[in-house]
Short mmCIF file of C-alpha atoms in Angstrom, two decimals:
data_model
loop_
_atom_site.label_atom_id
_atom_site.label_comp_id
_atom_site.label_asym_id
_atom_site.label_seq_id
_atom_site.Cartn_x
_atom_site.Cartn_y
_atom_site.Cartn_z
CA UNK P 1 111.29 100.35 56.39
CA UNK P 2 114.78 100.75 57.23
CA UNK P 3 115.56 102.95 60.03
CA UNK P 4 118.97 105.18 60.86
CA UNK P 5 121.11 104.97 63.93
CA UNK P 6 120.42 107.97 64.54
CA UNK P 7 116.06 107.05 64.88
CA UNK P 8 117.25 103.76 66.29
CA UNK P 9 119.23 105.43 69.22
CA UNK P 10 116.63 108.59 70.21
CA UNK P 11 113.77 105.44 70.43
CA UNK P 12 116.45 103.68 72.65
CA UNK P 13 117.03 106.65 74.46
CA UNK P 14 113.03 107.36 74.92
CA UNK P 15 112.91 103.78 76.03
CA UNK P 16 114.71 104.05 78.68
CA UNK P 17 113.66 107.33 80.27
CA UNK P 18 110.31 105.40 80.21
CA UNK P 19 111.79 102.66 82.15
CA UNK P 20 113.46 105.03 85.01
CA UNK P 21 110.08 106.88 85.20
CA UNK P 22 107.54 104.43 85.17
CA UNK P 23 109.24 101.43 87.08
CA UNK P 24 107.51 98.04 86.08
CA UNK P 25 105.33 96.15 89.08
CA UNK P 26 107.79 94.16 90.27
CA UNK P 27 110.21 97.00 90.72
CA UNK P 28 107.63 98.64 92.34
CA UNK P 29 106.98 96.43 94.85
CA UNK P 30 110.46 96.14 95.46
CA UNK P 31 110.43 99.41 96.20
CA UNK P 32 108.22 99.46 98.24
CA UNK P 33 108.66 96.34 100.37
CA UNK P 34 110.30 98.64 103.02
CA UNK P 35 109.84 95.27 105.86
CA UNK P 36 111.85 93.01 103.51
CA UNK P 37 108.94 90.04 103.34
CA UNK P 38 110.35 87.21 102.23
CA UNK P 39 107.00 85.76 100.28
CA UNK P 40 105.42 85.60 97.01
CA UNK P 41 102.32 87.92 98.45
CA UNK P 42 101.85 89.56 101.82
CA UNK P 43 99.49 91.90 103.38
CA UNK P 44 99.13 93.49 106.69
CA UNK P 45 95.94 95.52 108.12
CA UNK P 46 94.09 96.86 111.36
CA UNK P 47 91.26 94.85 112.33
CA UNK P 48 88.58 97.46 113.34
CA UNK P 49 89.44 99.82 110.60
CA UNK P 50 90.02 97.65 107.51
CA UNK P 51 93.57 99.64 107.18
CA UNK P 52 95.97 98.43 104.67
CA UNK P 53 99.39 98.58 106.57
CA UNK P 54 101.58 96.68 104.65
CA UNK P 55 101.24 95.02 101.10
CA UNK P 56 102.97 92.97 98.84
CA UNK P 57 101.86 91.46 95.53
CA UNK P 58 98.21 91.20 96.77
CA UNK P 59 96.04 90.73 93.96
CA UNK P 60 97.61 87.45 92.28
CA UNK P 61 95.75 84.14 93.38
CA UNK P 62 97.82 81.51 94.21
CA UNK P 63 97.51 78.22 96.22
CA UNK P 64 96.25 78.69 99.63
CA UNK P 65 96.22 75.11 101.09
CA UNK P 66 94.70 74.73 104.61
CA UNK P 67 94.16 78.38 104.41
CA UNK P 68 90.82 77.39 102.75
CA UNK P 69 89.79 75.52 105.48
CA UNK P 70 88.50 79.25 106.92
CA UNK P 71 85.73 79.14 104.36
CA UNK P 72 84.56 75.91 105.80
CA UNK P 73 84.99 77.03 109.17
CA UNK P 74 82.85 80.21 107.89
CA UNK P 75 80.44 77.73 106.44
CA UNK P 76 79.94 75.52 109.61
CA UNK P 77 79.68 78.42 112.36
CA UNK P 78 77.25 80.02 110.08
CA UNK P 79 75.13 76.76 109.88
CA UNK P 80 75.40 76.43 113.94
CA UNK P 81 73.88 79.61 114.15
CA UNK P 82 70.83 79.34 111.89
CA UNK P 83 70.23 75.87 113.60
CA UNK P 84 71.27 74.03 110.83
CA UNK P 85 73.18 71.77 112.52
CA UNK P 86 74.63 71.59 116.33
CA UNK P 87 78.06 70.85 118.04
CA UNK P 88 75.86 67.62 119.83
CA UNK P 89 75.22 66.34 116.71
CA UNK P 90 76.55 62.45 115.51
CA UNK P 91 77.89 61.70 112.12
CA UNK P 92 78.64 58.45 110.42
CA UNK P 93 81.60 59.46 108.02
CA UNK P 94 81.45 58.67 104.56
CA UNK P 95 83.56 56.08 103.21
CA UNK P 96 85.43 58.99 101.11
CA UNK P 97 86.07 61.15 104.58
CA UNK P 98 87.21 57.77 106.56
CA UNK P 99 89.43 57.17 103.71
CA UNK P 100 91.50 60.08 103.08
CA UNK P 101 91.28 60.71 107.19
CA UNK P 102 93.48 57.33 107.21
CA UNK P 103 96.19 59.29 105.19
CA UNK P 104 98.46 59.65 108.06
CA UNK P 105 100.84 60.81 108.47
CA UNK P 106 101.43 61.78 104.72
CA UNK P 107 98.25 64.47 105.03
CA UNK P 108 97.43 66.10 108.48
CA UNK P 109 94.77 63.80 109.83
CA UNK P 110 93.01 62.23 112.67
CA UNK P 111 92.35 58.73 111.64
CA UNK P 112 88.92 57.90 112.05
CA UNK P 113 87.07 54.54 112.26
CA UNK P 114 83.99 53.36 109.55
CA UNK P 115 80.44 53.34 111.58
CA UNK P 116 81.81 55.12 113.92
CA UNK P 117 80.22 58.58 115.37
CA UNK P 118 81.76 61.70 115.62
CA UNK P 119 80.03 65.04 117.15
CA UNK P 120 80.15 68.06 115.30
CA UNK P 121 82.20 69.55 117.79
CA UNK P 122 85.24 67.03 117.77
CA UNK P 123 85.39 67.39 113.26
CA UNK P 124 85.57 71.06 113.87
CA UNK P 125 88.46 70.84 116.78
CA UNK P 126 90.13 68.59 114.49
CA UNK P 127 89.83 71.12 111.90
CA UNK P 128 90.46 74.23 113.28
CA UNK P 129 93.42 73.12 115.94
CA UNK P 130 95.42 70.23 113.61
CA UNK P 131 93.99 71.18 110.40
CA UNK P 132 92.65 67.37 109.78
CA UNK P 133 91.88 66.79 106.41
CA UNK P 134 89.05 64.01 106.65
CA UNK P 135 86.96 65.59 109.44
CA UNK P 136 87.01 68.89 107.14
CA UNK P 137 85.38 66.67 104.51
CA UNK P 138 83.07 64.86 106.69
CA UNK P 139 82.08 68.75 108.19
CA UNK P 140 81.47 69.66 104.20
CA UNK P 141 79.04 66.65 103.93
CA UNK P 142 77.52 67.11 107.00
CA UNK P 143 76.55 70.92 105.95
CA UNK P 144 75.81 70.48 102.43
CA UNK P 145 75.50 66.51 102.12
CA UNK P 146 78.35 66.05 99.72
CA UNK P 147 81.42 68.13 99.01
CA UNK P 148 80.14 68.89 95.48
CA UNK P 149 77.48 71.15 97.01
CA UNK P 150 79.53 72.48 99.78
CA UNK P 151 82.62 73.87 97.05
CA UNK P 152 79.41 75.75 95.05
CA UNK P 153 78.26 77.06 98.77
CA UNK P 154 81.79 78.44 99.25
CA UNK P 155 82.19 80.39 95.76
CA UNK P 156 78.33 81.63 96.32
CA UNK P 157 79.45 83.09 99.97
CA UNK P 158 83.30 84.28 98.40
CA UNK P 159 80.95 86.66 96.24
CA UNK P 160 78.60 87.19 98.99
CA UNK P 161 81.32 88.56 101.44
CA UNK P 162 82.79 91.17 98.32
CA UNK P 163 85.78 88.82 97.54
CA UNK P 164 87.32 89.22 93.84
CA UNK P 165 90.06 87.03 92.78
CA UNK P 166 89.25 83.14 93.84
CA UNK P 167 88.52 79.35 93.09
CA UNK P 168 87.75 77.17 95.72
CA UNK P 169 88.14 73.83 94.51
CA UNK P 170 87.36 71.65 97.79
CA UNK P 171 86.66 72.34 101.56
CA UNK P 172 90.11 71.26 102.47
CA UNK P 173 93.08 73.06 100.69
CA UNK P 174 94.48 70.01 98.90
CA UNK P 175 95.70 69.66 95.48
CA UNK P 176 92.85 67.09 93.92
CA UNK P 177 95.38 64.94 93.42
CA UNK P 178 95.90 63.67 97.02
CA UNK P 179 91.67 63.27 96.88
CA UNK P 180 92.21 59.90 95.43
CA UNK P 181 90.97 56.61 97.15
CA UNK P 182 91.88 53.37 96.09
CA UNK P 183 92.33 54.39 92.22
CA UNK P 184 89.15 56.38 92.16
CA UNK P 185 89.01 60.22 92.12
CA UNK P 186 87.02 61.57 94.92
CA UNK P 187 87.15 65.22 94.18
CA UNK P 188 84.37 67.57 93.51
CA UNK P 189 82.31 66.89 90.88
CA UNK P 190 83.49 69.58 87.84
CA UNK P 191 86.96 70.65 89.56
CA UNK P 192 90.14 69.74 87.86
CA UNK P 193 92.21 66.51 88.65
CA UNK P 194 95.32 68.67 89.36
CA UNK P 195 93.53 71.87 91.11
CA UNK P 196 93.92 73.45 93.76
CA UNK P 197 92.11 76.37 95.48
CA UNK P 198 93.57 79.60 94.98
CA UNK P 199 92.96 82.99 96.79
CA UNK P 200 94.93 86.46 96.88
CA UNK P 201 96.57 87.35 99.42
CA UNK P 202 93.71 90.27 99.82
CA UNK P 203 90.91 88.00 99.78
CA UNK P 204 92.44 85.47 102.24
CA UNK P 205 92.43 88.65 104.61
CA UNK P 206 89.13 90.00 103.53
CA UNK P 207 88.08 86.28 104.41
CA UNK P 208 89.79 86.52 107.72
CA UNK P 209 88.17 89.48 108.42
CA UNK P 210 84.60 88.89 107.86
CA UNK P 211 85.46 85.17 109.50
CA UNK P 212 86.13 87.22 112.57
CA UNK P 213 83.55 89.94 112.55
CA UNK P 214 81.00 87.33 112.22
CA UNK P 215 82.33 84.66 114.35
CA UNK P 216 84.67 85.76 116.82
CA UNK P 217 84.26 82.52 118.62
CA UNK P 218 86.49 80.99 115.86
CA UNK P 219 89.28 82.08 117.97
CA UNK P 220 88.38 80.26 121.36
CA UNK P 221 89.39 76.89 119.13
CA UNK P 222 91.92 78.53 117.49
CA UNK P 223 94.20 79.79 119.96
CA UNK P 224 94.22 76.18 121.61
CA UNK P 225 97.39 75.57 121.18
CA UNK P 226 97.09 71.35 122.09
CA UNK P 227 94.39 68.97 122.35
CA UNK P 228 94.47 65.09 122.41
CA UNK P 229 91.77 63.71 120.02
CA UNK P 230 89.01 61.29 121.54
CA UNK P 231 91.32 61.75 124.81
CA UNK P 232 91.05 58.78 126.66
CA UNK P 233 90.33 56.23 124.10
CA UNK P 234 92.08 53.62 122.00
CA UNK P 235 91.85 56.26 119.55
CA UNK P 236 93.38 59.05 120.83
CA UNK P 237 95.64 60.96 118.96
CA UNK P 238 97.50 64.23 119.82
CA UNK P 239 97.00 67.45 118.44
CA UNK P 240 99.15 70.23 118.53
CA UNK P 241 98.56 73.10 117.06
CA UNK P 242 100.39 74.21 113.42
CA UNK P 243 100.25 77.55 114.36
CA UNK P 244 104.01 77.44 116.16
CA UNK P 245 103.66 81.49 117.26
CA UNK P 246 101.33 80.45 120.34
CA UNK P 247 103.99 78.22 122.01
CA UNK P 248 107.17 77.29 120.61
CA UNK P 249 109.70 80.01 122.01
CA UNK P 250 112.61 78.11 121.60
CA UNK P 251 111.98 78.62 117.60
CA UNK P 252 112.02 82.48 118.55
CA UNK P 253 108.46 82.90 116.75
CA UNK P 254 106.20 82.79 120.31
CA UNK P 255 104.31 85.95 119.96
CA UNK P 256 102.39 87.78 122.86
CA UNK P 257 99.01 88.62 121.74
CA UNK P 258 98.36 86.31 119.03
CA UNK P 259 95.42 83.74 118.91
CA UNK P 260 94.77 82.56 115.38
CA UNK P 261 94.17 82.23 112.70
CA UNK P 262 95.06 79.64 109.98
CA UNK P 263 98.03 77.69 108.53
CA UNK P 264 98.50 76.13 105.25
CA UNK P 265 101.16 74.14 103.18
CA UNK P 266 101.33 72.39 100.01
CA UNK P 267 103.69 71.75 97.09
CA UNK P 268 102.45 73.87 95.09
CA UNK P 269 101.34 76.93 98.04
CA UNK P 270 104.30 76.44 99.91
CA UNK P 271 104.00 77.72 103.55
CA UNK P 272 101.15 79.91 103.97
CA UNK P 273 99.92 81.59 106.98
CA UNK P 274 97.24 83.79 107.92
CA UNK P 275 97.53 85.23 111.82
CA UNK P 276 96.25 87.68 114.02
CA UNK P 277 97.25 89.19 117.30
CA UNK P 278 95.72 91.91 119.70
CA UNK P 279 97.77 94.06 121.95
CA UNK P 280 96.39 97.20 123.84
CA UNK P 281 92.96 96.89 122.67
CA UNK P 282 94.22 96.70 118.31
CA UNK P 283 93.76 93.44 116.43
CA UNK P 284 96.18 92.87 112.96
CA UNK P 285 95.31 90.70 110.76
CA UNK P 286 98.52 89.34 108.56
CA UNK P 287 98.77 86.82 105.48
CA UNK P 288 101.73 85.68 104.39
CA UNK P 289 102.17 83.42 101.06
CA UNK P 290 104.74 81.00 100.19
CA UNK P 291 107.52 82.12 102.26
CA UNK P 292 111.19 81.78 102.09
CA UNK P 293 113.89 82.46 104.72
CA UNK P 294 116.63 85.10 104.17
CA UNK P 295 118.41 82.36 102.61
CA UNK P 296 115.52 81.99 99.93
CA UNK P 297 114.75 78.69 101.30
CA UNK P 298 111.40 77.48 101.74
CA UNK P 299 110.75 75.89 105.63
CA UNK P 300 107.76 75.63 107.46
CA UNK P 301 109.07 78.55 110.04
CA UNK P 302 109.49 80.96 107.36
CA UNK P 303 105.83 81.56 107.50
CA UNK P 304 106.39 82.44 111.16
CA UNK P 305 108.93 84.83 111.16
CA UNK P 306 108.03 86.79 108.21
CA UNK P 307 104.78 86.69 110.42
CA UNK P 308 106.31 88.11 113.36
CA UNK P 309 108.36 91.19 111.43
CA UNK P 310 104.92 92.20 110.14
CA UNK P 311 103.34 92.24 113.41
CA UNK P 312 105.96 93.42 115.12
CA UNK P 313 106.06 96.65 112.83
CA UNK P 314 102.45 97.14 113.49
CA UNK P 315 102.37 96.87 117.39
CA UNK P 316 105.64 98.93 117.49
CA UNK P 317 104.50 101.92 115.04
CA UNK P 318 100.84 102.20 115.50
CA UNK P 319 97.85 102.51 117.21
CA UNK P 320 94.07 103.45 116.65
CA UNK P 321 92.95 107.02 118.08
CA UNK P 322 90.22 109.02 118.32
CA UNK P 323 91.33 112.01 116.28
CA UNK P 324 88.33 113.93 116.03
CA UNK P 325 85.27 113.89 118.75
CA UNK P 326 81.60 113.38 118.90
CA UNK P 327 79.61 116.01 117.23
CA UNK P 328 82.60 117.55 116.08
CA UNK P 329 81.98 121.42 113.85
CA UNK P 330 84.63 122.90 111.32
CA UNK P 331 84.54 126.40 111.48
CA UNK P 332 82.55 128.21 108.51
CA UNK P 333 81.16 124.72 107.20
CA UNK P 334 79.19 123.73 109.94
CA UNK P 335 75.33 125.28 108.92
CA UNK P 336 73.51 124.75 106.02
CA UNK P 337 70.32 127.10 105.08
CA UNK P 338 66.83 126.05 105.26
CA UNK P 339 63.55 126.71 103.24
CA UNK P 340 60.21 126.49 104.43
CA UNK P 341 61.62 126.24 108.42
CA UNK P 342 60.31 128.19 111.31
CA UNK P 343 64.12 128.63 111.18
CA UNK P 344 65.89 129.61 108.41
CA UNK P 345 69.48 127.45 109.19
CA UNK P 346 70.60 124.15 111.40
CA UNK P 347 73.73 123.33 112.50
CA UNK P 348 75.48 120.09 111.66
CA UNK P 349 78.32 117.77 113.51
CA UNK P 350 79.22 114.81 113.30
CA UNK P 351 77.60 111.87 114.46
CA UNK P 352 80.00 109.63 116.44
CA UNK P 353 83.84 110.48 117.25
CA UNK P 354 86.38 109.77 114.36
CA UNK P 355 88.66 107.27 115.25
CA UNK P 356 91.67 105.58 112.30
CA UNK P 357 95.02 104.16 112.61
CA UNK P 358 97.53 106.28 112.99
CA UNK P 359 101.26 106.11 112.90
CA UNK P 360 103.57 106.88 115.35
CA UNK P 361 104.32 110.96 115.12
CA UNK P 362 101.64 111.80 111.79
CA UNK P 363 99.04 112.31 113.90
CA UNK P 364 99.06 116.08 112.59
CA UNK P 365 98.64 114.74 109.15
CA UNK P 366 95.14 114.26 109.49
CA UNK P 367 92.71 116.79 108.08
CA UNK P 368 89.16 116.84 107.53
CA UNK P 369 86.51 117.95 105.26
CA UNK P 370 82.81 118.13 105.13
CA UNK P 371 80.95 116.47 102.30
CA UNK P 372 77.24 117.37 101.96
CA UNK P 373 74.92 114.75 100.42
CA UNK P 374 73.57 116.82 97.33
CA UNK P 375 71.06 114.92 96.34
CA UNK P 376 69.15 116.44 99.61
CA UNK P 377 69.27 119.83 98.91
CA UNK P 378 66.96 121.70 96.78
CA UNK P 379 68.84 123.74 93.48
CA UNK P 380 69.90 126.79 95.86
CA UNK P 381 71.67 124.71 98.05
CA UNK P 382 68.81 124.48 100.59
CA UNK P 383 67.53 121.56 103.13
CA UNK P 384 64.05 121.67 103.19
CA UNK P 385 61.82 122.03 106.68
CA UNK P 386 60.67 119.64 108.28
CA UNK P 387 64.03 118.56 109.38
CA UNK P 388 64.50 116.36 112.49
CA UNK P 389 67.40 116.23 114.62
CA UNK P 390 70.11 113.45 113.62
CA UNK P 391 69.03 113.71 109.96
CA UNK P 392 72.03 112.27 107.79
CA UNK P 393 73.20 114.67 105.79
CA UNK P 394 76.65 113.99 104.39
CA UNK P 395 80.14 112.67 105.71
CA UNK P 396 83.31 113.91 107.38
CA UNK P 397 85.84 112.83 105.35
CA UNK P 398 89.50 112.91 106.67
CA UNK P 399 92.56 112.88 104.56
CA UNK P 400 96.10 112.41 105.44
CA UNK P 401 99.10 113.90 104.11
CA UNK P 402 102.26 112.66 103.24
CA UNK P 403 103.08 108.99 103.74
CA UNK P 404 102.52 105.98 102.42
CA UNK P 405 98.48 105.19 101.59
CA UNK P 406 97.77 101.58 100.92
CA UNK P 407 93.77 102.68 101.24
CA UNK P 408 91.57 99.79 102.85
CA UNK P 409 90.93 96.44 103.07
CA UNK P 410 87.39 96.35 101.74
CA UNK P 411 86.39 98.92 98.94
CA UNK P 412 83.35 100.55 100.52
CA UNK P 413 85.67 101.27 103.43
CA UNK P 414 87.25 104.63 104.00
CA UNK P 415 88.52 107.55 106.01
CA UNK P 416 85.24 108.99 107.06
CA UNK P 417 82.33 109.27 109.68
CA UNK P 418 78.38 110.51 109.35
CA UNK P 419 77.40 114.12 109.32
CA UNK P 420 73.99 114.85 110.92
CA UNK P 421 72.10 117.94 111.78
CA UNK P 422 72.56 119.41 115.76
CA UNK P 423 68.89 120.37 116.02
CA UNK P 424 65.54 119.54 114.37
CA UNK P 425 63.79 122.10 112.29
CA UNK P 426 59.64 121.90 111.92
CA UNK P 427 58.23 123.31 108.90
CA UNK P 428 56.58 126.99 109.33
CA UNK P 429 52.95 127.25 109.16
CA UNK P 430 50.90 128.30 106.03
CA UNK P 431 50.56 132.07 107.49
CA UNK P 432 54.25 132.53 107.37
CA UNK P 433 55.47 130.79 104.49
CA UNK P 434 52.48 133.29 102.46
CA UNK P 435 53.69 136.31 104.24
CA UNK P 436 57.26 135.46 103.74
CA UNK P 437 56.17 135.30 99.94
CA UNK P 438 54.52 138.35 100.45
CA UNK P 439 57.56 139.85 101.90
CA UNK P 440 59.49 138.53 99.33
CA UNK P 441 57.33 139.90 96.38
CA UNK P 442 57.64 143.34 97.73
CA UNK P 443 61.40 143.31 98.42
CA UNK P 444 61.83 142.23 94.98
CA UNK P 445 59.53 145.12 93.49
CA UNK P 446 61.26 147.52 95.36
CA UNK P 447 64.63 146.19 94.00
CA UNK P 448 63.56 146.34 90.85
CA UNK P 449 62.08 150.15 91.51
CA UNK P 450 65.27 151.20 92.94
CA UNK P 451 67.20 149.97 90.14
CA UNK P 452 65.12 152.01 87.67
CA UNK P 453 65.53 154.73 89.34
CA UNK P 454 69.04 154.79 90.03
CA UNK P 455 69.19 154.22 86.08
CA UNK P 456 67.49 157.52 85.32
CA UNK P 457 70.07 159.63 87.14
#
């Protein structure tokens, strides 16, 4: 069907009012990249809230490199603690984690020798401090007695912790290709030659997040910011730390506060790095994704500074207050009627003070709202006697206008705190609840008499 200019240029037309209205994704984010990130996915939040600061492209996987290695650090903290294993322990290193430990300097290793022992403890320094490659794989083995086992462990916990868009591939970040020895793949067993493990930048925080909740310990090894492997021995080997924000100020990335978390680079990932800080009591938690300098060149200090504007924004614009108190009332919404009570109403409040991040001057933007738990009220709206004090019955939800909302980090998170009665209430005896029937009968009788009788004249 042939169409007229005239058709042809009203669809053109429509087209483009479209466009202007409802801007694509990437002109979106543009948009709203208001901190100028230089990387392919970013995302800033408050540690103790879950608050979404800052984001930038955060639901595409892409190569995380080392970044991974805070799975296996989950992995092996959580095995310490359920006895598992120890930090005394010896291992004799396979001949696949000796080998691709010897890949120094082309992969970030501590060579290791064959037969020789290693304690649990020195692998996971290794790890956590220079990121070594073959002591993450001889970790893996030790935990789940070959790496095959260990990569299903770490997709079983990614969906175990709530995390969405991920692969992992291997315990160490690597592209499969460099898990070669001597001719012979060495990779996981059904894992791609070529693959990699890939996270969002979301999930690498969620990760972070639940790596620190869980294990805050994690940061007594990372924030170690050198350490000379074996010290003292023929092999000893030094290991400074990747992350360059805990010492070198002469790069102009030194950052007070931080202690963490992860690095990670490969061809294919770029530089990657996932950090945290605390000042004045509030931890961030930032990721950063194949970075680029303002040049749009990627260099291993990119991740760094683009590190440092995010965390900079966040120590310089917020902090986390209590807005609300303990047992905290709105006026007109703080009772709720009760049947079959010696008392007829109970008050409710909230249960613990309500405390969120909060930018600098919207601290008046806040308001909240009570939201009763229907589902324990009878169909007039009633709670029903007995009723002990501290019952849950609803949240305080809290709102806040105007500004930019990037919700939280996990998705059961949110603005809000526990409702829960002031006062218990006990159930009335059998005498009153009949002669409140009683009562009740009569009052509506004489309703129902008055009404007639106001009908006849």
């Amino acid at each position: 069907m042939k169409r007229s200019f005239k058709q042809l240029f009203v669809g053109l037309l429509v087209l483009t009012l479209m466009v202007s209205i409802f801007p694509g994704k990437s002109a979106q984010a543009e948009e709203n990249d208001f901190l100028n990130i230089n990387a392919k996915a970013a995302i800033l939040i408050e540690f103790s809230t879950g608050k979404i600061i800052y984001q930038k492209n955060v639901d595409e996987a892409l190569p995380v490199a080392s970044m991974t290695k805070m799975m296996t650090e989950y992995l092996l903290l959580e095995a310490i603690e359920d006895g598992k294993l120890d930090w005394s322990k010896e291992v004799i290193l396979s001949d696949y984690a000796q080998s691709v430990s010897q890949k120094y300097p082309e992969l970030s290793n501590v060579p290791m020798r064959k037969q020789e022992p290693y304690t649990i403890k020195e692998l996971y320094e290794a790890m956590a401090i220079y990121s070594a490659n073959g002591a993450t794989i001889a970790l893996a083995e030790a935990i789940a007695g070959s790496e095959t086992k260990f990569v299903e462990m770490m997709n079983a916990k990614a969906e175990e912790i709530g995390l969405e868009n991920y692969n992992f591939v291997n315990s160490t970040g690597l592209n499969n290709e460099d898990l070669v020895v001597g001719g012979v793949p060495m990779y996981p067993e059904g894992t791609a030659a070529d693959a990699e493990t890939t996270l969002s930048a979301k999930d690498t925080a969620r990760l972070a997040h639940r790596l620190l909740t869980d294990y805050p310990e994690i940061l007594e090894t990372a924030s170690i910011p050198f350490k000379v492997f074996r010290e003292g021995t023929p092999d000893a080997i030094d290991m400074p730390n990747w992350n360059k924000m805990l010492f070198t100020e002469e790069l102009k990335v030194q950052f007070e506060g931080i202690d963490g978390l992860k690095t990670g680079s490969t061809d294919a990932a770029g530089f990657n790095f996932t950090g945290t800080a605390e000042r004045d009591g509030m931890r961030v938690i930032s990721v950063v994704m194949n970075t680029t300098n303002d040049e749009g060149v990627s260099t291993e200090i990119s991740r760094f500074i683009e590190t440092k504007k995010l965390m900079t924004h966040a120590f310089g614009s917020y902090s986390v207050q209590e807005l609300f108190p303990g047992e905290y009332q709105i006026e007109g919404e703080s009772i709720l009627p009760v049947t079959k009570g010696k008392e007829d109403k109970v008050e409710i409040h909230t249960k613990e003070p309500f405390k969120t991040l909060v930018k600098d001057g919207n601290k008046d933007n806040f308001k909240p709202q009570f939201e009763i738990n229907e589902k324990i009220l009878n169909e007039e709206g009633e709670l029903t006697a007995p009723i002990k004090e501290g019952d849950s019955v609803g949240v305080m939800k809290v709102t806040q206008e105007g500004g930019q909302d990037y919700g939280y980090l996990f998705e059961n998170e949110g603005a809000s705190v526990e409702l829960v009665t002031k006062e218990g209430v006990e159930k009335a005896n059998w005498f009153v609840l009949s002669m409140r029937a009683v009562g009740g009968f009569f009052s509506d009788l004489w309703s129902t008499v008055a009404g007639a009788i106001k009908g006849l004249f």
